[in-house]
Short mmCIF file of C-alpha atoms in Angstrom, two decimals:
data_model
loop_
_atom_site.label_atom_id
_atom_site.label_comp_id
_atom_site.label_asym_id
_atom_site.label_seq_id
_atom_site.Cartn_x
_atom_site.Cartn_y
_atom_site.Cartn_z
CA MET A 1 -10.71 -19.56 -12.93
CA ASN A 2 -11.61 -18.66 -16.46
CA SER A 3 -9.11 -18.95 -19.38
CA ASP A 4 -8.83 -15.26 -19.91
CA PHE A 5 -7.82 -14.61 -16.35
CA ALA A 6 -5.38 -17.56 -16.34
CA SER A 7 -3.69 -16.05 -19.62
CA GLN A 8 -3.28 -12.67 -17.85
CA GLN A 9 -1.76 -14.50 -14.89
CA LYS A 10 0.60 -16.53 -16.99
CA GLY A 11 1.83 -13.64 -19.12
CA ASN A 12 1.18 -11.70 -22.49
CA ILE A 13 3.62 -12.58 -25.25
CA LEU A 14 4.04 -10.84 -28.55
CA ILE A 15 5.51 -13.12 -31.46
CA VAL A 16 7.19 -11.29 -34.28
CA ASP A 17 8.03 -13.32 -37.35
CA ASP A 18 7.46 -12.88 -41.10
CA LEU A 19 6.85 -16.72 -41.50
CA PRO A 20 3.19 -17.63 -40.95
CA ASP A 21 4.06 -21.22 -40.05
CA ASN A 22 6.37 -20.08 -37.28
CA LEU A 23 3.70 -17.67 -35.98
CA ARG A 24 0.95 -20.42 -36.10
CA LEU A 25 3.21 -23.07 -34.31
CA LEU A 26 4.43 -20.62 -31.56
CA SER A 27 0.97 -19.17 -31.07
CA GLU A 28 -0.82 -22.41 -30.74
CA THR A 29 1.80 -23.85 -28.33
CA LEU A 30 1.98 -20.79 -26.10
CA SER A 31 -1.92 -20.34 -26.02
CA ASP A 32 -2.25 -24.16 -25.04
CA ARG A 33 0.13 -23.33 -22.10
CA GLY A 34 -2.05 -20.60 -20.95
CA TYR A 35 -0.29 -17.54 -22.27
CA GLU A 36 -2.08 -14.51 -24.00
CA VAL A 37 -0.49 -14.29 -27.46
CA GLN A 38 -0.26 -11.46 -29.97
CA CYS A 39 1.31 -11.84 -33.34
CA ALA A 40 3.06 -9.36 -35.76
CA ILE A 41 4.39 -10.32 -39.32
CA ASN A 42 6.91 -7.46 -39.42
CA GLY A 43 8.79 -4.91 -37.43
CA LYS A 44 6.44 -1.94 -37.98
CA LEU A 45 3.39 -3.70 -36.97
CA ALA A 46 5.29 -5.07 -33.88
CA LEU A 47 6.09 -1.59 -32.77
CA MET A 48 2.52 -0.59 -33.17
CA ALA A 49 1.37 -3.56 -31.26
CA VAL A 50 3.73 -2.85 -28.37
CA GLN A 51 2.51 0.77 -28.20
CA ASN A 52 -1.10 -0.30 -28.20
CA ALA A 53 -0.86 -3.00 -25.66
CA PRO A 54 2.62 -3.62 -24.05
CA PRO A 55 3.31 -7.33 -23.60
CA ASP A 56 5.12 -8.97 -20.87
CA LEU A 57 7.67 -10.51 -23.30
CA ILE A 58 8.62 -10.44 -26.98
CA LEU A 59 9.74 -13.36 -29.23
CA LEU A 60 11.56 -11.53 -32.07
CA ASP A 61 12.88 -12.81 -35.42
CA ILE A 62 15.83 -11.00 -36.85
CA LYS A 63 15.67 -11.34 -40.64
CA MET A 64 12.41 -9.59 -41.68
CA PRO A 65 11.45 -7.26 -44.54
CA GLY A 66 11.60 -3.59 -43.61
CA LEU A 67 12.76 -3.16 -40.03
CA ASP A 68 14.89 -6.15 -38.93
CA GLY A 69 14.84 -7.58 -35.42
CA TYR A 70 17.88 -5.63 -34.27
CA GLU A 71 16.22 -2.41 -35.25
CA VAL A 72 13.01 -3.18 -33.67
CA CYS A 73 14.80 -4.25 -30.44
CA ALA A 74 16.85 -1.04 -30.38
CA GLU A 75 13.74 1.10 -30.89
CA LEU A 76 11.95 -0.65 -27.97
CA LYS A 77 15.02 -0.15 -25.74
CA SER A 78 15.16 3.57 -26.59
CA GLN A 79 11.61 4.29 -25.35
CA VAL A 80 11.12 4.66 -21.57
CA ASN A 81 7.67 2.89 -21.48
CA THR A 82 9.07 -0.19 -23.50
CA SER A 83 12.63 -0.39 -22.42
CA ASN A 84 11.94 -2.92 -19.59
CA ILE A 85 10.12 -5.45 -21.90
CA PRO A 86 12.28 -8.55 -22.25
CA VAL A 87 13.21 -9.60 -25.82
CA ILE A 88 14.18 -13.22 -26.77
CA PHE A 89 15.65 -13.46 -30.29
CA LEU A 90 14.48 -16.34 -32.43
CA SER A 91 16.71 -16.79 -35.51
CA ALA A 92 18.34 -19.01 -38.07
CA LEU A 93 21.42 -16.94 -37.83
CA ASP A 94 23.98 -19.03 -35.80
CA ASP A 95 27.01 -16.89 -36.04
CA VAL A 96 28.62 -15.65 -32.85
CA PHE A 97 28.66 -12.08 -34.25
CA ASP A 98 24.88 -12.19 -34.69
CA LYS A 99 24.29 -13.41 -31.21
CA VAL A 100 26.65 -10.73 -29.72
CA LYS A 101 24.85 -8.13 -31.60
CA ALA A 102 21.46 -9.43 -30.39
CA PHE A 103 22.54 -8.94 -26.71
CA ARG A 104 24.25 -5.66 -27.56
CA VAL A 105 20.99 -4.08 -28.70
CA GLY A 106 19.16 -5.30 -25.59
CA GLY A 107 18.04 -8.93 -25.95
CA VAL A 108 17.93 -11.06 -22.89
CA ASP A 109 18.17 -14.47 -24.65
CA TYR A 110 18.85 -16.09 -28.04
CA ILE A 111 17.16 -19.19 -29.55
CA THR A 112 18.50 -20.65 -32.80
CA LYS A 113 16.00 -21.91 -35.42
CA PRO A 114 14.98 -24.53 -35.90
CA PHE A 115 13.92 -24.51 -32.33
CA GLN A 116 12.59 -27.23 -29.94
CA VAL A 117 9.18 -26.17 -28.56
CA GLU A 118 10.12 -27.24 -25.02
CA GLU A 119 13.38 -25.16 -25.21
CA VAL A 120 11.17 -22.05 -26.18
CA LEU A 121 8.74 -22.77 -23.32
CA ALA A 122 11.48 -23.17 -20.76
CA ARG A 123 13.24 -19.86 -21.79
CA VAL A 124 10.01 -17.99 -21.90
CA GLU A 125 8.95 -19.22 -18.40
CA ASN A 126 12.39 -18.25 -17.10
CA GLN A 127 12.30 -14.79 -18.38
CA LEU A 128 8.75 -14.15 -17.12
CA THR A 129 9.84 -15.41 -13.70
CA ILE A 130 12.65 -13.01 -13.76
CA CYS A 131 10.26 -10.16 -14.64
CA ARG A 132 7.84 -11.19 -11.83
CA LEU A 133 10.59 -11.33 -9.28
CA GLN A 134 11.85 -7.81 -10.39
CA LYS A 135 8.36 -6.46 -10.13
CA GLN A 136 7.90 -7.91 -6.79
CA LEU A 137 11.36 -6.53 -5.73
CA HIS A 138 10.41 -3.11 -7.12
CA ALA A 139 7.09 -3.28 -5.07
CA GLN A 140 8.93 -4.28 -1.89
CA ASN A 141 11.50 -1.53 -2.30
CA LEU A 142 8.63 1.17 -2.64
CA LYS A 143 7.08 -0.27 0.40
CA LEU A 144 10.39 -0.30 2.19
CA HIS A 145 10.97 3.36 1.12
CA GLN A 146 7.55 4.39 2.36
CA LEU A 147 8.22 2.44 5.84
CA ASN A 148 11.58 4.32 6.07
CA GLN A 149 9.80 7.68 5.46
CA ASP A 150 7.24 6.77 8.10
CA LEU A 151 9.98 5.71 10.59
CA ALA A 152 11.81 8.88 10.06
CA HIS A 153 8.68 10.90 10.61
CA SER A 154 7.92 8.89 13.72
CA ASN A 155 11.37 9.41 15.03
CA GLN A 156 11.04 13.16 14.53
CA GLU A 157 7.78 13.21 16.36
CA LEU A 158 9.44 11.08 19.16
CA GLU A 159 12.41 13.60 19.32
CA GLN A 160 9.98 16.42 19.53
CA PHE A 161 7.95 14.63 22.25
CA ALA A 162 11.18 13.93 24.33
CA TYR A 163 12.10 17.58 23.99
CA ILE A 164 8.71 18.82 25.17
CA ALA A 165 8.52 16.22 28.00
CA SER A 166 11.90 17.42 29.29
CA HIS A 167 11.22 21.15 28.65
CA ASP A 168 7.69 22.19 28.93
CA LEU A 169 6.45 19.61 31.44
CA GLN A 170 9.43 20.58 33.81
CA GLN A 171 7.98 24.16 34.26
CA PRO A 172 4.79 23.29 35.92
CA LEU A 173 6.47 20.50 37.84
CA GLN A 174 9.07 22.98 39.26
CA THR A 175 6.17 25.27 40.28
CA ILE A 176 4.39 22.36 41.98
CA THR A 177 7.40 21.17 43.95
CA GLY A 178 8.68 24.81 44.74
CA PHE A 179 5.35 25.67 46.33
CA ALA A 180 4.92 22.29 47.99
CA GLU A 181 8.34 22.61 49.73
CA LEU A 182 7.50 26.20 50.73
CA LEU A 183 4.16 24.86 52.33
CA LEU A 184 5.89 22.07 54.13
CA SER A 185 8.40 24.62 55.59
CA LEU A 186 5.47 26.66 57.10
CA LYS A 187 3.44 23.73 58.38
CA SER A 188 4.55 24.62 62.07
CA GLU A 189 3.75 28.28 61.59
CA ILE A 190 0.70 29.80 62.95
CA ILE A 191 0.12 31.79 59.72
CA LEU A 192 -0.09 28.59 57.78
CA GLU A 193 -3.96 28.87 57.64
CA GLU A 194 -3.91 32.44 56.28
CA GLU A 195 -1.27 31.78 53.61
CA ALA A 196 -2.13 28.07 52.73
CA ASP A 197 -4.52 29.27 49.91
CA GLU A 198 -1.95 31.48 48.37
CA TYR A 199 0.46 28.46 47.95
CA VAL A 200 -2.10 25.70 47.26
CA THR A 201 -3.93 27.56 44.53
CA PRO A 202 -0.82 27.70 42.13
CA ILE A 203 -0.21 24.10 42.82
CA LEU A 204 -3.66 23.12 41.83
CA GLU A 205 -3.57 25.47 38.73
CA GLU A 206 -0.20 24.04 37.43
CA GLY A 207 -1.27 20.47 38.31
CA ILE A 208 -4.41 20.95 36.10
CA ARG A 209 -2.46 22.37 33.34
CA MET A 210 0.02 19.54 33.44
CA GLN A 211 -2.79 17.10 33.27
CA GLY A 212 -4.24 18.89 30.23
CA LEU A 213 -0.89 18.80 28.60
CA ILE A 214 -0.41 15.07 29.15
CA LYS A 215 -3.90 14.28 27.90
CA ASN A 216 -3.44 16.29 24.67
CA LEU A 217 -0.09 14.72 24.01
CA LEU A 218 -1.64 11.25 24.41
CA GLU A 219 -4.42 12.27 22.05
CA TYR A 220 -1.91 13.54 19.59
CA SER A 221 0.04 10.32 19.72
CA ARG A 222 -3.04 8.22 19.34
CA VAL A 223 -4.33 9.76 16.14
CA GLY A 224 -2.04 7.82 13.86
CA THR A 225 -2.23 4.53 15.83
CA LYS A 226 -5.84 3.96 16.63
CA ARG A 227 -6.87 3.25 13.07
CA GLN A 228 -10.67 2.57 13.06
CA GLU A 229 -12.08 1.56 9.64
CA LEU A 230 -13.70 4.76 8.02
CA GLN A 231 -17.40 4.39 7.87
CA PRO A 232 -20.10 6.74 6.32
CA ILE A 233 -20.84 9.39 8.86
CA ASP A 234 -23.64 12.13 8.88
CA CYS A 235 -21.59 15.29 9.91
CA ASN A 236 -24.92 16.80 11.03
CA ILE A 237 -25.27 14.29 13.78
CA ILE A 238 -21.45 14.71 14.72
CA LEU A 239 -21.85 18.42 14.87
CA ALA A 240 -24.91 18.11 17.14
CA GLU A 241 -22.92 15.89 19.56
CA THR A 242 -20.02 18.32 19.41
CA LEU A 243 -22.10 21.32 20.30
CA LYS A 244 -23.58 19.37 23.10
CA ASN A 245 -20.14 18.46 24.42
CA ILE A 246 -19.02 22.26 24.51
CA HIS A 247 -22.45 23.68 25.49
CA HIS A 248 -20.89 25.20 28.78
CA SER A 249 -18.27 27.24 26.91
CA ILE A 250 -21.01 28.25 24.44
CA GLU A 251 -23.27 29.38 27.25
CA LYS A 252 -20.48 31.11 29.32
CA SER A 253 -19.24 33.05 26.18
CA GLN A 254 -22.82 33.59 24.82
CA ALA A 255 -21.32 32.46 21.55
CA ILE A 256 -23.59 32.27 18.36
CA ILE A 257 -23.03 29.16 16.42
CA THR A 258 -24.67 28.79 13.02
CA HIS A 259 -24.21 26.10 10.43
CA GLN A 260 -25.47 24.89 7.05
CA THR A 261 -26.59 21.29 6.23
CA LEU A 262 -23.44 19.23 6.24
CA PRO A 263 -22.75 16.12 4.00
CA THR A 264 -22.21 12.44 4.81
CA VAL A 265 -18.57 11.49 4.48
CA LYS A 266 -16.41 8.38 5.18
CA ALA A 267 -14.60 9.09 8.37
CA ASP A 268 -13.59 7.89 11.95
CA LYS A 269 -16.58 9.11 13.97
CA ILE A 270 -14.47 10.02 17.17
CA GLN A 271 -11.77 11.70 15.36
CA LEU A 272 -14.29 13.74 13.12
CA GLY A 273 -15.86 14.87 16.27
CA GLN A 274 -12.63 15.73 17.77
CA LEU A 275 -11.69 17.87 14.76
CA LEU A 276 -14.83 19.81 14.77
CA GLN A 277 -14.69 20.39 18.61
CA ASN A 278 -11.19 21.72 18.42
CA LEU A 279 -11.80 24.18 15.55
CA ILE A 280 -15.17 25.40 16.95
CA SER A 281 -13.64 25.76 20.48
CA ASN A 282 -10.89 27.78 19.06
CA GLY A 283 -13.35 30.17 17.44
CA ILE A 284 -14.97 30.68 20.93
CA LYS A 285 -11.88 30.97 22.88
CA TYR A 286 -9.89 33.29 20.81
CA CYS A 287 -12.56 36.00 20.76
CA ARG A 288 -12.10 39.74 20.75
CA PRO A 289 -12.68 41.51 24.11
CA GLY A 290 -16.28 42.88 24.31
CA VAL A 291 -17.25 40.99 21.04
CA ILE A 292 -19.59 38.15 21.19
CA PRO A 293 -17.95 35.10 19.45
CA GLN A 294 -19.76 34.01 16.27
CA VAL A 295 -18.73 30.74 14.58
CA THR A 296 -20.24 29.49 11.18
CA ILE A 297 -19.88 26.00 9.97
CA SER A 298 -20.47 25.09 6.35
CA ALA A 299 -19.22 22.81 3.59
CA GLU A 300 -18.71 23.02 -0.20
CA GLN A 301 -18.68 20.10 -2.68
CA LYS A 302 -15.92 19.84 -5.15
CA PRO A 303 -15.51 17.20 -7.81
CA GLN A 304 -13.28 14.97 -5.67
CA GLU A 305 -13.60 16.28 -2.09
CA TRP A 306 -15.73 18.30 0.25
CA ILE A 307 -14.32 21.46 1.74
CA PHE A 308 -15.37 22.18 5.28
CA ILE A 309 -15.25 25.83 6.48
CA ILE A 310 -15.21 26.97 10.13
CA GLN A 311 -15.28 30.76 10.26
CA ASP A 312 -15.05 32.95 13.39
CA ASN A 313 -14.97 36.70 14.12
CA GLY A 314 -12.22 36.43 16.83
CA ILE A 315 -8.73 38.00 17.23
CA GLY A 316 -7.32 36.70 13.91
CA ILE A 317 -3.93 35.45 13.14
CA LYS A 318 -1.01 37.19 11.47
CA SER A 319 -0.02 35.58 8.13
CA ASP A 320 3.40 34.79 9.45
CA TYR A 321 2.12 32.29 11.79
CA PHE A 322 -0.26 30.38 9.34
CA GLU A 323 2.07 27.34 9.05
CA ARG A 324 3.41 27.52 12.68
CA ILE A 325 -0.04 27.12 14.30
CA PHE A 326 -0.25 23.48 13.08
CA GLN A 327 2.82 22.38 14.86
CA VAL A 328 2.91 20.74 18.23
CA PHE A 329 3.29 23.31 21.15
CA GLN A 330 3.46 26.36 18.96
CA ARG A 331 1.41 28.81 21.04
CA LEU A 332 1.05 32.49 19.83
CA HIS A 333 -0.35 33.69 23.09
CA THR A 334 0.31 33.29 26.80
CA VAL A 335 -1.35 30.84 29.08
CA GLN A 336 -2.70 33.60 31.31
CA ASP A 337 -4.28 35.35 28.08
CA TYR A 338 -5.67 32.24 26.41
CA PRO A 339 -5.27 29.01 28.30
CA GLY A 340 -4.39 25.89 26.35
CA THR A 341 -1.62 23.47 25.51
CA GLY A 342 -0.80 24.32 21.91
CA ILE A 343 -1.65 20.86 20.70
CA GLY A 344 -5.22 21.28 19.32
CA LEU A 345 -4.41 22.42 15.79
CA ALA A 346 -1.70 19.85 15.53
CA ILE A 347 -4.21 17.16 16.44
CA CYS A 348 -6.59 18.60 13.65
CA LYS A 349 -3.81 18.41 11.09
CA LYS A 350 -2.92 14.85 11.97
CA ILE A 351 -6.64 13.79 11.77
CA VAL A 352 -7.24 15.42 8.52
CA GLU A 353 -4.22 13.97 6.86
CA ARG A 354 -5.03 10.54 8.29
CA HIS A 355 -8.32 10.83 6.35
CA GLY A 356 -6.58 11.77 3.09
CA GLY A 357 -7.38 15.51 3.32
CA LYS A 358 -5.60 18.64 3.92
CA ILE A 359 -6.04 21.64 6.24
CA TRP A 360 -5.18 25.41 6.00
CA VAL A 361 -6.14 28.67 7.37
CA GLU A 362 -6.99 32.13 6.09
CA SER A 363 -7.16 35.13 8.61
CA GLU A 364 -7.26 38.91 9.08
CA PHE A 365 -5.61 40.04 12.23
CA GLY A 366 -8.24 41.73 14.46
CA VAL A 367 -11.14 40.67 12.30
CA GLY A 368 -11.48 36.88 12.24
CA THR A 369 -10.21 33.53 11.10
CA THR A 370 -11.42 30.85 8.67
CA PHE A 371 -10.15 27.30 8.83
CA TYR A 372 -10.55 24.90 5.89
CA PHE A 373 -10.24 21.28 5.63
CA THR A 374 -11.04 18.74 2.96
CA LEU A 375 -12.27 15.15 3.06
CA PRO A 376 -12.43 12.92 -0.03
CA ILE A 377 -15.85 12.17 -1.40
#
């Protein structure tokens, strides 16, 4: 460890005294003990030094030409950026009134001249220890506040999950059990063979729907918990894999997918692929009747981020629903018209935010929709 680093670790101290001998003695003593030391011979220079490079602690004389120590301390305590710097007064004034005034203007300690070096060192270290503990406490409080916010958010999601599990999942289950009971009641009838398909088909359809619902719920819940380290990812490779994964829906819809050259970004490979797949699949699924779906993927570079753009020519979204579509289970269409679970865009939002970006939508109803999301450079 070099001496500069050690001094920064010990603390930076400003000594303010109009007597050069006092400055020299304290400066040499504190420097020898590993402190970074600044000196000022009057109050005006002291205030300038503090504004230029705020110290961790100030040793301040009272009787000085121009601004005295009381005035300097009062000025420091009146400024937001210097009010927390501890001030130890060093003075030959030994009257109780002087000491009380020193504490009243904001001093944290008072040492009477002539002083003992060991006493000064002990009081300096004591105040710096207090400051370090206060900073640690402040950092821990901030961390605790963030953890409380995260916990509140998790609890909110858990409550929403519980509601969905008790409400939306019950509907397909009721259909399944209802038709199953009806099928069992007819097992001894001759017409069972003719009507079996009529009853079994809804069972299979609702069972598949419920499986998709549970699968997407699990994907949504895992976005924030499966934290892989972000690595440089070529988005062109991810896009090629994504289009390969959904080639059946592309062929079935005869969709036209075009894209520009995409950048390399730091991301979670699996989640980035899921993000692109959800947005492109939406552009294919929510197409206008009789119109071949067209989806364009591009990216624009900004000073601090990449903006990805997924544009389609589908049915569009009314502006009233722009925020709602990113919430879990907020469907705008019936399952019969457009099959799905209403979780896809919520997953997209969670993935983007986990990467430090944001996602939003622009759309013209009946014309098409454009999704934007950002990833930091």
